PDB file of C-alpha atoms in Angstrom:
ATOM      1  CA  MET X  17     107.761 161.141  26.999  1.00  0.00           C
ATOM      2  CA  ASN X  18     105.957 163.756  24.772  1.00  0.00           C
ATOM      3  CA  PRO X  19     102.914 165.940  25.855  1.00  0.00           C
ATOM      4  CA  ARG X  20      99.596 164.242  24.691  1.00  0.00           C
ATOM      5  CA  ILE X  21      97.116 166.353  22.404  1.00  0.00           C
ATOM      6  CA  THR X  22      93.732 165.137  22.415  1.00  0.00           C
ATOM      7  CA  ASP X  23      91.872 168.575  22.091  1.00  0.00           C
ATOM      8  CA  TRP X  24      93.163 170.788  18.989  1.00  0.00           C
ATOM      9  CA  GLN X  25      90.640 173.617  19.665  1.00  0.00           C
ATOM     10  CA  GLY X  26      92.460 176.831  19.360  1.00  0.00           C
ATOM     11  CA  LYS X  27      95.817 175.247  18.881  1.00  0.00           C
ATOM     12  CA  ARG X  28      98.302 177.312  16.754  1.00  0.00           C
ATOM     13  CA  VAL X  29      99.747 174.713  14.274  1.00  0.00           C
ATOM     14  CA  TRP X  30     102.228 175.392  11.553  1.00  0.00           C
ATOM     15  CA  LEU X  31     102.212 172.724   8.486  1.00  0.00           C
ATOM     16  CA  LEU X  32     105.022 173.179   6.116  1.00  0.00           C
ATOM     17  CA  GLY X  33     104.199 170.983   3.125  1.00  0.00           C
ATOM     18  CA  ALA X  34     100.496 171.410   3.207  1.00  0.00           C
ATOM     19  CA  SER X  35      99.480 171.786  -0.510  1.00  0.00           C
ATOM     20  CA  SER X  36      98.818 168.145  -1.261  1.00  0.00           C
ATOM     21  CA  GLY X  37      98.968 164.556   0.182  1.00  0.00           C
ATOM     22  CA  ILE X  38      99.224 164.073   3.957  1.00  0.00           C
ATOM     23  CA  GLY X  39      99.739 167.661   4.633  1.00  0.00           C
ATOM     24  CA  ALA X  40      96.694 168.868   2.890  1.00  0.00           C
ATOM     25  CA  ALA X  41      94.704 166.028   4.449  1.00  0.00           C
ATOM     26  CA  LEU X  42      96.100 167.032   7.883  1.00  0.00           C
ATOM     27  CA  GLY X  43      95.380 170.747   7.341  1.00  0.00           C
ATOM     28  CA  ARG X  44      91.752 170.040   6.686  1.00  0.00           C
ATOM     29  CA  LEU X  45      91.384 167.771   9.543  1.00  0.00           C
ATOM     30  CA  LEU X  46      93.160 170.224  12.016  1.00  0.00           C
ATOM     31  CA  LEU X  47      90.629 172.826  10.822  1.00  0.00           C
ATOM     32  CA  ALA X  48      87.810 170.801  11.180  1.00  0.00           C
ATOM     33  CA  ARG X  49      88.966 170.249  14.874  1.00  0.00           C
ATOM     34  CA  GLY X  50      89.101 173.887  15.603  1.00  0.00           C
ATOM     35  CA  ALA X  51      92.831 174.422  15.221  1.00  0.00           C
ATOM     36  CA  ARG X  52      94.333 177.588  13.815  1.00  0.00           C
ATOM     37  CA  VAL X  53      96.548 176.308  11.065  1.00  0.00           C
ATOM     38  CA  ALA X  54      99.395 178.156   9.167  1.00  0.00           C
ATOM     39  CA  LEU X  55      99.470 176.496   5.727  1.00  0.00           C
ATOM     40  CA  SER X  56     102.851 176.603   3.896  1.00  0.00           C
ATOM     41  CA  ALA X  57     104.057 175.368   0.614  1.00  0.00           C
ATOM     42  CA  ARG X  58     104.994 176.701  -2.926  1.00  0.00           C
ATOM     43  CA  LYS X  59     101.620 176.363  -4.547  1.00  0.00           C
ATOM     44  CA  VAL X  60      99.449 179.102  -3.249  1.00  0.00           C
ATOM     45  CA  THR X  61      96.209 177.970  -5.260  1.00  0.00           C
ATOM     46  CA  GLN X  62      96.319 174.644  -3.648  1.00  0.00           C
ATOM     47  CA  LEU X  63      96.789 176.144  -0.086  1.00  0.00           C
ATOM     48  CA  GLU X  64      93.683 178.119  -0.655  1.00  0.00           C
ATOM     49  CA  GLU X  65      91.833 174.975  -1.650  1.00  0.00           C
ATOM     50  CA  VAL X  66      92.848 173.311   1.526  1.00  0.00           C
ATOM     51  CA  ALA X  67      91.946 176.521   3.559  1.00  0.00           C
ATOM     52  CA  ASP X  68      88.556 176.596   1.701  1.00  0.00           C
ATOM     53  CA  GLY X  69      87.957 179.928   3.261  1.00  0.00           C
ATOM     54  CA  ALA X  70      88.280 179.102   6.932  1.00  0.00           C
ATOM     55  CA  ARG X  71      88.829 182.200   9.006  1.00  0.00           C
ATOM     56  CA  GLU X  72      91.270 180.008  11.274  1.00  0.00           C
ATOM     57  CA  ALA X  73      93.516 179.361   8.305  1.00  0.00           C
ATOM     58  CA  LEU X  74      96.863 181.444   7.816  1.00  0.00           C
ATOM     59  CA  LEU X  75      98.266 181.024   4.280  1.00  0.00           C
ATOM     60  CA  LEU X  76     102.015 181.547   4.284  1.00  0.00           C
ATOM     61  CA  PRO X  77     103.443 180.260   0.842  1.00  0.00           C
ATOM     62  CA  CYS X  78     107.217 179.535   0.949  1.00  0.00           C
ATOM     63  CA  ASP X  79     109.764 177.132  -0.536  1.00  0.00           C
ATOM     64  CA  ALA X  80     111.120 174.579   2.127  1.00  0.00           C
ATOM     65  CA  ALA X  81     114.444 174.558   0.054  1.00  0.00           C
ATOM     66  CA  ASP X  82     114.922 178.232   0.162  1.00  0.00           C
ATOM     67  CA  GLU X  83     115.932 179.313   3.710  1.00  0.00           C
ATOM     68  CA  ALA X  84     114.979 182.871   3.198  1.00  0.00           C
ATOM     69  CA  SER X  85     111.545 182.141   1.894  1.00  0.00           C
ATOM     70  CA  LEU X  86     111.047 179.926   4.841  1.00  0.00           C
ATOM     71  CA  ARG X  87     112.397 182.347   7.318  1.00  0.00           C
ATOM     72  CA  ALA X  88     109.912 185.035   5.954  1.00  0.00           C
ATOM     73  CA  ALA X  89     106.812 182.695   6.311  1.00  0.00           C
ATOM     74  CA  TRP X  90     108.099 182.069   9.995  1.00  0.00           C
ATOM     75  CA  ASP X  91     108.495 185.874  10.556  1.00  0.00           C
ATOM     76  CA  ALA X  92     104.998 186.316   9.103  1.00  0.00           C
ATOM     77  CA  LEU X  93     103.552 183.639  11.494  1.00  0.00           C
ATOM     78  CA  LEU X  94     105.050 185.208  14.522  1.00  0.00           C
ATOM     79  CA  ALA X  95     103.869 188.716  13.583  1.00  0.00           C
ATOM     80  CA  THR X  96     100.378 187.132  13.471  1.00  0.00           C
ATOM     81  CA  TRP X  97     100.269 184.774  16.120  1.00  0.00           C
ATOM     82  CA  GLY X  98     103.174 185.491  18.398  1.00  0.00           C
ATOM     83  CA  GLY X  99     104.108 181.854  18.663  1.00  0.00           C
ATOM     84  CA  VAL X 100     103.136 178.378  17.758  1.00  0.00           C
ATOM     85  CA  ASP X 101     101.895 175.275  19.672  1.00  0.00           C
ATOM     86  CA  VAL X 102     102.853 172.487  17.127  1.00  0.00           C
ATOM     87  CA  ALA X 103     104.919 172.699  14.148  1.00  0.00           C
ATOM     88  CA  ILE X 104     105.058 169.818  11.662  1.00  0.00           C
ATOM     89  CA  TYR X 105     107.577 169.597   8.709  1.00  0.00           C
ATOM     90  CA  LEU X 106     105.887 167.455   5.902  1.00  0.00           C
ATOM     91  CA  ALA X 107     107.534 168.960   2.788  1.00  0.00           C
ATOM     92  CA  GLY X 108     109.157 165.986   0.702  1.00  0.00           C
ATOM     93  CA  ASP X 109     110.582 165.155  -2.627  1.00  0.00           C
ATOM     94  CA  TYR X 110     110.895 161.872  -4.062  1.00  0.00           C
ATOM     95  CA  VAL X 111     112.251 160.353  -7.344  1.00  0.00           C
ATOM     96  CA  PRO X 112     112.892 156.657  -7.612  1.00  0.00           C
ATOM     97  CA  MET X 113     116.537 155.925  -8.253  1.00  0.00           C
ATOM     98  CA  ARG X 114     118.901 153.086  -8.665  1.00  0.00           C
ATOM     99  CA  ALA X 115     122.586 153.008  -8.660  1.00  0.00           C
ATOM    100  CA  TRP X 116     122.865 153.212 -12.526  1.00  0.00           C
ATOM    101  CA  GLU X 117     120.347 156.270 -12.518  1.00  0.00           C
ATOM    102  CA  LEU X 118     122.481 158.415 -10.013  1.00  0.00           C
ATOM    103  CA  ASP X 119     121.952 162.052 -10.911  1.00  0.00           C
ATOM    104  CA  SER X 120     123.735 164.620  -8.684  1.00  0.00           C
ATOM    105  CA  THR X 121     121.135 167.479  -9.434  1.00  0.00           C
ATOM    106  CA  THR X 122     118.147 165.390  -8.650  1.00  0.00           C
ATOM    107  CA  ALA X 123     119.982 163.890  -5.358  1.00  0.00           C
ATOM    108  CA  ARG X 124     120.754 167.529  -4.394  1.00  0.00           C
ATOM    109  CA  ARG X 125     117.112 168.666  -4.622  1.00  0.00           C
ATOM    110  CA  MET X 126     115.895 165.688  -2.742  1.00  0.00           C
ATOM    111  CA  ILE X 127     118.598 166.359   0.096  1.00  0.00           C
ATOM    112  CA  GLU X 128     117.552 170.025   0.082  1.00  0.00           C
ATOM    113  CA  VAL X 129     113.740 169.380   0.515  1.00  0.00           C
ATOM    114  CA  ASN X 130     113.947 166.340   2.622  1.00  0.00           C
ATOM    115  CA  PHE X 131     116.588 167.125   5.138  1.00  0.00           C
ATOM    116  CA  VAL X 132     118.157 170.779   4.813  1.00  0.00           C
ATOM    117  CA  GLY X 133     114.749 172.195   4.740  1.00  0.00           C
ATOM    118  CA  ALA X 134     113.821 170.399   8.020  1.00  0.00           C
ATOM    119  CA  VAL X 135     116.937 171.792   9.705  1.00  0.00           C
ATOM    120  CA  SER X 136     116.071 175.227   8.443  1.00  0.00           C
ATOM    121  CA  PHE X 137     112.525 174.650   9.916  1.00  0.00           C
ATOM    122  CA  ALA X 138     113.868 173.638  13.376  1.00  0.00           C
ATOM    123  CA  THR X 139     116.171 176.820  13.338  1.00  0.00           C
ATOM    124  CA  CYS X 140     112.901 178.835  13.154  1.00  0.00           C
ATOM    125  CA  VAL X 141     110.822 176.733  15.612  1.00  0.00           C
ATOM    126  CA  VAL X 142     113.003 175.596  18.252  1.00  0.00           C
ATOM    127  CA  PRO X 143     114.211 178.902  19.768  1.00  0.00           C
ATOM    128  CA  GLN X 144     110.678 180.040  19.975  1.00  0.00           C
ATOM    129  CA  LEU X 145     109.535 176.648  21.785  1.00  0.00           C
ATOM    130  CA  LEU X 146     112.290 177.257  24.276  1.00  0.00           C
ATOM    131  CA  ALA X 147     111.412 180.908  24.971  1.00  0.00           C
ATOM    132  CA  GLN X 148     107.702 179.663  25.418  1.00  0.00           C
ATOM    133  CA  GLY X 149     108.888 176.690  27.542  1.00  0.00           C
ATOM    134  CA  ALA X 150     106.180 174.595  25.695  1.00  0.00           C
ATOM    135  CA  GLY X 151     105.165 173.280  22.487  1.00  0.00           C
ATOM    136  CA  GLN X 152     106.100 170.523  19.998  1.00  0.00           C
ATOM    137  CA  ILE X 153     107.801 169.954  16.702  1.00  0.00           C
ATOM    138  CA  ALA X 154     107.417 166.914  14.363  1.00  0.00           C
ATOM    139  CA  PHE X 155     108.864 165.793  11.011  1.00  0.00           C
ATOM    140  CA  VAL X 156     107.361 163.447   8.632  1.00  0.00           C
ATOM    141  CA  ALA X 157     110.134 160.935   7.594  1.00  0.00           C
ATOM    142  CA  SER X 158     109.156 157.598   6.315  1.00  0.00           C
ATOM    143  CA  VAL X 159     109.883 153.748   6.916  1.00  0.00           C
ATOM    144  CA  ALA X 160     112.240 154.083   3.899  1.00  0.00           C
ATOM    145  CA  GLY X 161     114.689 155.779   6.421  1.00  0.00           C
ATOM    146  CA  TYR X 162     114.931 152.472   8.494  1.00  0.00           C
ATOM    147  CA  ARG X 163     117.231 150.755   6.035  1.00  0.00           C
ATOM    148  CA  GLY X 164     118.635 150.845   2.379  1.00  0.00           C
ATOM    149  CA  LEU X 165     115.834 149.839  -0.161  1.00  0.00           C
ATOM    150  CA  PRO X 166     115.788 149.352  -3.915  1.00  0.00           C
ATOM    151  CA  LYS X 167     114.682 152.605  -5.824  1.00  0.00           C
ATOM    152  CA  SER X 168     115.469 154.666  -2.650  1.00  0.00           C
ATOM    153  CA  LEU X 169     119.065 155.489  -3.214  1.00  0.00           C
ATOM    154  CA  ILE X 170     118.630 159.203  -2.122  1.00  0.00           C
ATOM    155  CA  TYR X 171     115.326 159.360  -0.646  1.00  0.00           C
ATOM    156  CA  GLY X 172     115.819 156.703   1.814  1.00  0.00           C
ATOM    157  CA  PRO X 173     119.112 158.326   3.270  1.00  0.00           C
ATOM    158  CA  THR X 174     117.426 161.685   3.516  1.00  0.00           C
ATOM    159  CA  LYS X 175     114.699 160.192   5.676  1.00  0.00           C
ATOM    160  CA  ALA X 176     117.257 158.255   7.800  1.00  0.00           C
ATOM    161  CA  ALA X 177     119.164 161.490   8.215  1.00  0.00           C
ATOM    162  CA  LEU X 178     115.774 163.186   9.310  1.00  0.00           C
ATOM    163  CA  ILE X 179     115.093 160.348  11.798  1.00  0.00           C
ATOM    164  CA  ASN X 180     118.443 160.688  13.312  1.00  0.00           C
ATOM    165  CA  PHE X 181     118.196 164.549  13.617  1.00  0.00           C
ATOM    166  CA  ALA X 182     114.728 164.247  15.254  1.00  0.00           C
ATOM    167  CA  GLU X 183     116.105 161.859  17.821  1.00  0.00           C
ATOM    168  CA  ALA X 184     119.145 164.160  18.725  1.00  0.00           C
ATOM    169  CA  LEU X 185     116.634 167.060  19.145  1.00  0.00           C
ATOM    170  CA  TYR X 186     114.503 164.764  21.469  1.00  0.00           C
ATOM    171  CA  ILE X 187     117.451 163.996  23.573  1.00  0.00           C
ATOM    172  CA  ASP X 188     118.209 167.879  23.988  1.00  0.00           C
ATOM    173  CA  LEU X 189     114.470 169.042  24.285  1.00  0.00           C
ATOM    174  CA  GLU X 190     112.627 166.522  26.299  1.00  0.00           C
ATOM    175  CA  ALA X 191     113.835 167.672  29.712  1.00  0.00           C
ATOM    176  CA  LYS X 192     113.069 171.270  28.661  1.00  0.00           C
ATOM    177  CA  GLY X 193     109.454 170.411  28.241  1.00  0.00           C
ATOM    178  CA  ILE X 194     109.459 170.479  24.437  1.00  0.00           C
ATOM    179  CA  GLY X 195     107.852 167.699  22.518  1.00  0.00           C
ATOM    180  CA  VAL X 196     109.898 166.155  19.533  1.00  0.00           C
ATOM    181  CA  ARG X 197     108.152 163.598  17.297  1.00  0.00           C
ATOM    182  CA  ILE X 198     109.147 161.655  14.217  1.00  0.00           C
ATOM    183  CA  ILE X 199     106.255 160.463  11.909  1.00  0.00           C
ATOM    184  CA  ASN X 200     107.048 157.511   9.842  1.00  0.00           C
ATOM    185  CA  PRO X 201     104.435 156.511   7.394  1.00  0.00           C
ATOM    186  CA  GLY X 202     104.345 153.484   4.998  1.00  0.00           C
ATOM    187  CA  PHE X 203     102.914 153.986   1.597  1.00  0.00           C
ATOM    188  CA  VAL X 204     100.456 156.630   1.236  1.00  0.00           C
ATOM    189  CA  ALA X 205      98.667 157.545  -2.086  1.00  0.00           C
ATOM    190  CA  THR X 206     100.186 160.984  -2.911  1.00  0.00           C
ATOM    191  CA  PRO X 207     101.419 162.406  -6.138  1.00  0.00           C
ATOM    192  CA  LEU X 208     104.986 161.241  -5.108  1.00  0.00           C
ATOM    193  CA  THR X 209     103.978 157.681  -4.619  1.00  0.00           C
ATOM    194  CA  ALA X 210     102.223 157.760  -8.014  1.00  0.00           C
ATOM    195  CA  GLN X 211     105.608 157.511  -9.585  1.00  0.00           C
ATOM    196  CA  ASN X 212     106.146 154.011  -8.271  1.00  0.00           C
ATOM    197  CA  ASP X 213     105.750 151.112 -10.823  1.00  0.00           C
ATOM    198  CA  PHE X 214     105.320 148.370  -8.074  1.00  0.00           C
ATOM    199  CA  ALA X 215     102.907 147.063  -5.915  1.00  0.00           C
ATOM    200  CA  MET X 216     102.639 149.148  -2.652  1.00  0.00           C
ATOM    201  CA  PRO X 217     101.374 147.034   0.431  1.00  0.00           C
ATOM    202  CA  ALA X 218      98.995 148.554   2.971  1.00  0.00           C
ATOM    203  CA  LEU X 219      98.562 151.577   0.874  1.00  0.00           C
ATOM    204  CA  LEU X 220      96.741 154.334   2.841  1.00  0.00           C
ATOM    205  CA  THR X 221      94.701 157.412   1.771  1.00  0.00           C
ATOM    206  CA  PRO X 222      96.181 160.740   2.867  1.00  0.00           C
ATOM    207  CA  GLU X 223      93.065 161.212   4.956  1.00  0.00           C
ATOM    208  CA  ALA X 224      93.672 157.932   6.775  1.00  0.00           C
ATOM    209  CA  ALA X 225      97.245 158.920   7.161  1.00  0.00           C
ATOM    210  CA  ALA X 226      96.334 162.186   8.428  1.00  0.00           C
ATOM    211  CA  GLN X 227      94.022 160.633  11.108  1.00  0.00           C
ATOM    212  CA  ALA X 228      96.724 158.325  12.193  1.00  0.00           C
ATOM    213  CA  THR X 229      98.855 161.037  12.672  1.00  0.00           C
ATOM    214  CA  LEU X 230      96.550 162.956  14.931  1.00  0.00           C
ATOM    215  CA  ASP X 231      96.004 159.554  16.834  1.00  0.00           C
ATOM    216  CA  GLY X 232      99.613 159.470  17.463  1.00  0.00           C
ATOM    217  CA  PHE X 233      99.583 162.970  18.924  1.00  0.00           C
ATOM    218  CA  ALA X 234      97.023 161.685  21.493  1.00  0.00           C
ATOM    219  CA  GLY X 235      99.719 159.422  22.811  1.00  0.00           C
ATOM    220  CA  ASN X 236     102.974 160.381  24.007  1.00  0.00           C
ATOM    221  CA  ALA X 237     105.437 158.264  21.964  1.00  0.00           C
ATOM    222  CA  PHE X 238     108.522 159.771  19.965  1.00  0.00           C
ATOM    223  CA  GLU X 239     107.697 157.824  16.928  1.00  0.00           C
ATOM    224  CA  ILE X 240     104.264 157.857  15.171  1.00  0.00           C
ATOM    225  CA  ASP X 241     104.337 154.993  12.601  1.00  0.00           C
ATOM    226  CA  TYR X 242     101.545 153.533  10.479  1.00  0.00           C
ATOM    227  CA  PRO X 243      99.892 151.427   9.367  1.00  0.00           C
ATOM    228  CA  LYS X 244     101.133 149.032  12.050  1.00  0.00           C
ATOM    229  CA  ARG X 245     100.514 145.909  10.016  1.00  0.00           C
ATOM    230  CA  PHE X 246     103.252 147.271   7.556  1.00  0.00           C
ATOM    231  CA  THR X 247     105.514 149.232   9.785  1.00  0.00           C
ATOM    232  CA  ARG X 248     106.009 146.361  12.220  1.00  0.00           C
ATOM    233  CA  ALA X 249     107.325 143.996   9.211  1.00  0.00           C
ATOM    234  CA  MET X 250     109.600 146.969   8.338  1.00  0.00           C
ATOM    235  CA  LYS X 251     110.903 147.196  11.977  1.00  0.00           C
ATOM    236  CA  LEU X 252     111.744 143.441  11.738  1.00  0.00           C
ATOM    237  CA  LEU X 253     113.570 143.615   8.498  1.00  0.00           C
ATOM    238  CA  ALA X 254     115.640 146.552   9.874  1.00  0.00           C
ATOM    239  CA  HIS X 255     116.977 144.533  12.616  1.00  0.00           C
ATOM    240  CA  LEU X 256     118.043 141.607  10.543  1.00  0.00           C
ATOM    241  CA  PRO X 257     121.948 141.144  10.221  1.00  0.00           C
ATOM    242  CA  TYR X 258     123.053 142.075   6.544  1.00  0.00           C
ATOM    243  CA  ARG X 259     123.738 138.662   5.629  1.00  0.00           C
ATOM    244  CA  LEU X 260     120.161 137.778   5.834  1.00  0.00           C
ATOM    245  CA  TYR X 261     118.711 141.336   5.068  1.00  0.00           C
ATOM    246  CA  PHE X 262     120.248 141.769   1.512  1.00  0.00           C
ATOM    247  CA  PRO X 263     119.037 138.574  -0.102  1.00  0.00           C
ATOM    248  CA  LEU X 264     115.645 138.671   1.714  1.00  0.00           C
ATOM    249  CA  ILE X 265     114.857 142.442   0.467  1.00  0.00           C
ATOM    250  CA  ARG X 266     116.010 141.428  -3.057  1.00  0.00           C
ATOM    251  CA  ARG X 267     113.640 138.441  -3.025  1.00  0.00           C
ATOM    252  CA  LEU X 268     110.730 140.491  -1.668  1.00  0.00           C
ATOM    253  CA  THR X 269     111.158 143.252  -3.924  1.00  0.00           C
ATOM    254  CA  GLY X 270     112.414 141.654  -7.122  1.00  0.00           C
ATOM    255  CA  ALA X 271     115.479 143.911  -7.200  1.00  0.00           C
TER     256      ALA X 271
END
């Protein structure tokens, strides 16, 4: 399926969404493994903290929801490196929302960051990977994209769309030697999940999630999901018929 990566020394990696959470932890881990890492997000100060003065770090601030800003960061990367070996879209927005709290402005922002930004990212990266004849693109989605969940009225559908998009990309690009991966974490302790007012089973640190991500790249699977003890349960729930799924998910979540 996908090319395995076990040695990151000298690899050119673009992380969009690298100022906090999994993206920041992954940036630090990749720099420690000798990769050249382009770090992108809106908050320059936080990107500087992730880079920590590393010569292999390239700071490319941009807004994932602003296509012109994203394209400018990509053009700067190409001008500096001439290409990329791995590009990972980690940008995300999350606001817990129930049906009686539906707000179009908040919903639109989540859609722009979680899905539309990922499409803009792909429109930059994919043509370059095809021209190179090698490389990988990956997207961080979520197990929330497997099926509808309480408080995930907009977040879940954006991640479901991202999973579907990555699947379609894989179908088109695998035969051309381009790797495509979808990364579906469970709960990770980030500023976004800090908004949750419920217990989060199998909660991971960003550092553990970053390590699990690189472990996934060492294999050839399309999907990288973690922690397994949680994602396996979510996969089982996702395959239940609706007449069983709806009452069970209400019972499990107290919705």
